[in-house]
Short mmCIF file of C-alpha atoms in Angstrom, two decimals:
data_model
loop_
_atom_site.label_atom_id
_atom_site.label_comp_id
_atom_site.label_asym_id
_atom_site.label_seq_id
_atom_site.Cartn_x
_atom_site.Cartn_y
_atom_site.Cartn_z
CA UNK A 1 0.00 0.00 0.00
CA UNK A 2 1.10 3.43 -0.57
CA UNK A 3 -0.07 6.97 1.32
CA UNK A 4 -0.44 9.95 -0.76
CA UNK A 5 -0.24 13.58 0.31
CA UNK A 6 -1.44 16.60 -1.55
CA UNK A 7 -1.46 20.15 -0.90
CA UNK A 8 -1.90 23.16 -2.30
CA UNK A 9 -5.36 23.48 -3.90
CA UNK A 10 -7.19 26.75 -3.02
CA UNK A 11 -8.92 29.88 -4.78
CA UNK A 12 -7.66 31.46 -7.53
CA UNK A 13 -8.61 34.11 -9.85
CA UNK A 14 -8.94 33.28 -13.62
CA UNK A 15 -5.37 33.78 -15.18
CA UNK A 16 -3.89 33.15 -12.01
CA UNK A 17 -1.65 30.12 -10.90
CA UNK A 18 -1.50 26.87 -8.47
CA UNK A 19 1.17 24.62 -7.56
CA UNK A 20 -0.21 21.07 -6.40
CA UNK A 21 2.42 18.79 -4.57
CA UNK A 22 1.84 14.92 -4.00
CA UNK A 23 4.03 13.11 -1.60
CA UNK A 24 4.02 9.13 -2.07
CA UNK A 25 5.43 6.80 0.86
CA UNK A 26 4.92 3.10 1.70
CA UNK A 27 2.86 1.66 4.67
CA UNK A 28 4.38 -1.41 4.63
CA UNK A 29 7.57 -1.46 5.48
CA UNK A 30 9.32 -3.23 2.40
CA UNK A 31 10.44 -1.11 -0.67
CA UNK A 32 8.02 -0.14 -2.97
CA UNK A 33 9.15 0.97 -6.42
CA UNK A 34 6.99 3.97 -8.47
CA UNK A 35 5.79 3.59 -11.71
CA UNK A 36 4.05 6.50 -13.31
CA UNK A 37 2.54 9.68 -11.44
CA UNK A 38 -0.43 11.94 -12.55
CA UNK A 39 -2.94 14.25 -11.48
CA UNK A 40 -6.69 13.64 -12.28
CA UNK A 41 -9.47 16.09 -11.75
CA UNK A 42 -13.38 15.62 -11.26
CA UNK A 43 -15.56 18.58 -11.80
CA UNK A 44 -19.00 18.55 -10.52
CA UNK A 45 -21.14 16.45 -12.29
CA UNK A 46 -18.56 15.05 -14.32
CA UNK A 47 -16.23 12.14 -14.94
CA UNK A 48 -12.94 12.20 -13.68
CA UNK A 49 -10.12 13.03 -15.75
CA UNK A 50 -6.44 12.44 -16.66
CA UNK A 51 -4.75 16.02 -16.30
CA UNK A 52 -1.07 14.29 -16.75
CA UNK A 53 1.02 11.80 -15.86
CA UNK A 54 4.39 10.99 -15.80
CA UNK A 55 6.86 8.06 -15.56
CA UNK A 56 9.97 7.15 -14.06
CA UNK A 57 12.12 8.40 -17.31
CA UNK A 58 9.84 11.95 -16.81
CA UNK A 59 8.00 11.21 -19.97
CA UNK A 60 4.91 13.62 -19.48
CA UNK A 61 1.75 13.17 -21.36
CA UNK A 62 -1.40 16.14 -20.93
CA UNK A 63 -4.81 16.26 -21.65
CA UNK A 64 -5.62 18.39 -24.86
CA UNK A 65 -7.40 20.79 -22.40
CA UNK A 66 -4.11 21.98 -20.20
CA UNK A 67 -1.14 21.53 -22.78
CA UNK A 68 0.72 24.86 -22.84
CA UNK A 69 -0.53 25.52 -19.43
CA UNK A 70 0.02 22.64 -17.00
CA UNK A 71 2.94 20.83 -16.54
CA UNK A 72 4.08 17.81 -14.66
CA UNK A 73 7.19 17.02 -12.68
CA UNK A 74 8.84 14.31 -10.35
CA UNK A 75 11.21 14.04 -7.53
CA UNK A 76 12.02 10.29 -7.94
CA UNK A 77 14.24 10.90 -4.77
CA UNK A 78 11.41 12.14 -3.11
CA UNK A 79 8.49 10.19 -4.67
CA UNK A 80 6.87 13.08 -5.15
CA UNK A 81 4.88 14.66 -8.21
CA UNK A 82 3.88 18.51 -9.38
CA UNK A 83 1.40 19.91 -11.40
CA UNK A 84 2.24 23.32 -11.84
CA UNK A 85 -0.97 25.35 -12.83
CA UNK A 86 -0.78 28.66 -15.06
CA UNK A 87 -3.20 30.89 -16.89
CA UNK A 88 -6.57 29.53 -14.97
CA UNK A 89 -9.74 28.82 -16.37
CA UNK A 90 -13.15 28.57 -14.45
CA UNK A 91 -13.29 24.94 -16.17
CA UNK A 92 -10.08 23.98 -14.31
CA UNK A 93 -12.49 24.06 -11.20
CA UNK A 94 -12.85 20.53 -9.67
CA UNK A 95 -10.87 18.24 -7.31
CA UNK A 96 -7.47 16.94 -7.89
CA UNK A 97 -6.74 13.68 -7.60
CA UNK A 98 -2.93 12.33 -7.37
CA UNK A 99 -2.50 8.71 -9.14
CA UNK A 100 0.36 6.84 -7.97
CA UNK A 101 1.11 3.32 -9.91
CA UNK A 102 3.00 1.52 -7.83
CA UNK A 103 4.75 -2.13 -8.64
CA UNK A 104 3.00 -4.33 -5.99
CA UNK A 105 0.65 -2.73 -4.89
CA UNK A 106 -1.14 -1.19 -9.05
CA UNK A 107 -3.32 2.27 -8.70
CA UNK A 108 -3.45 4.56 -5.60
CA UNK A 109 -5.75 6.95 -5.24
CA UNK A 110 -5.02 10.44 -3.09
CA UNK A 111 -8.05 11.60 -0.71
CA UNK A 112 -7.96 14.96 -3.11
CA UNK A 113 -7.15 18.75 -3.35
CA UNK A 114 -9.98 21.11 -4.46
CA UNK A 115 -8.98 23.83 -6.81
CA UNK A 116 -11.90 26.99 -7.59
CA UNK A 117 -10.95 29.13 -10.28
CA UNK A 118 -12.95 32.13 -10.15
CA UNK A 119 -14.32 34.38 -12.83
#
């Protein structure tokens, strides 16, 4: 099993920016060994949504909707992924999800981070 930590979700003016953070670490006490990273968002009353991802050789791949805005990064020493956030949209609005795949133990979900983009 791995634990996942996000922060920084929040308010944020159209245009503006965000800088969500996702910390992995194990709960089992043997090694565990990270695949690929991503965020995911849900908006209200819709599916949820691949944002990006990333793998262990920082291969990055974006939804059509955030390319040129979003982008991904790693810390492989830290098991920890980014999503830095620029030029805001009201349609960014939803909760964040972090997506860990992890070698034994497949997908891990993060509880969430809600980012509000205001108009």
């Amino acid at each position: 099993q791995v634990q996942l930590v996000e922060s920084g979700g929040g308010l944020v003016q159209a245009g503006g920016s965000l800088r969500l953070s996702c910390a992995a670490s194990g709960t089992s006490g043997r090694i565990f060994v990270i695949n690929t990273m991503g965020w995911h968002r849900q908006a209200p009353g819709k599916q949820r949504e691949l944002v990006a991802r990333i793998d262990s050789s920082h291969n990055a791949k974006y939804a059509d909707s955030v390319k040129g805005r979003f982008t991904i990064s790693r810390d492989n020493l830290k098991d920890t992924v980014y999503l830095e956030m620029n030029s805001l949209k009201p349609e960014d609005t939803g909760v964040y999800y972090c997506n860990v795949q992890e070698m034994w133990s497949g997908n891990n979900w993060g509880q969430g981070t809600q980012v509000t983009v205001s108009s």
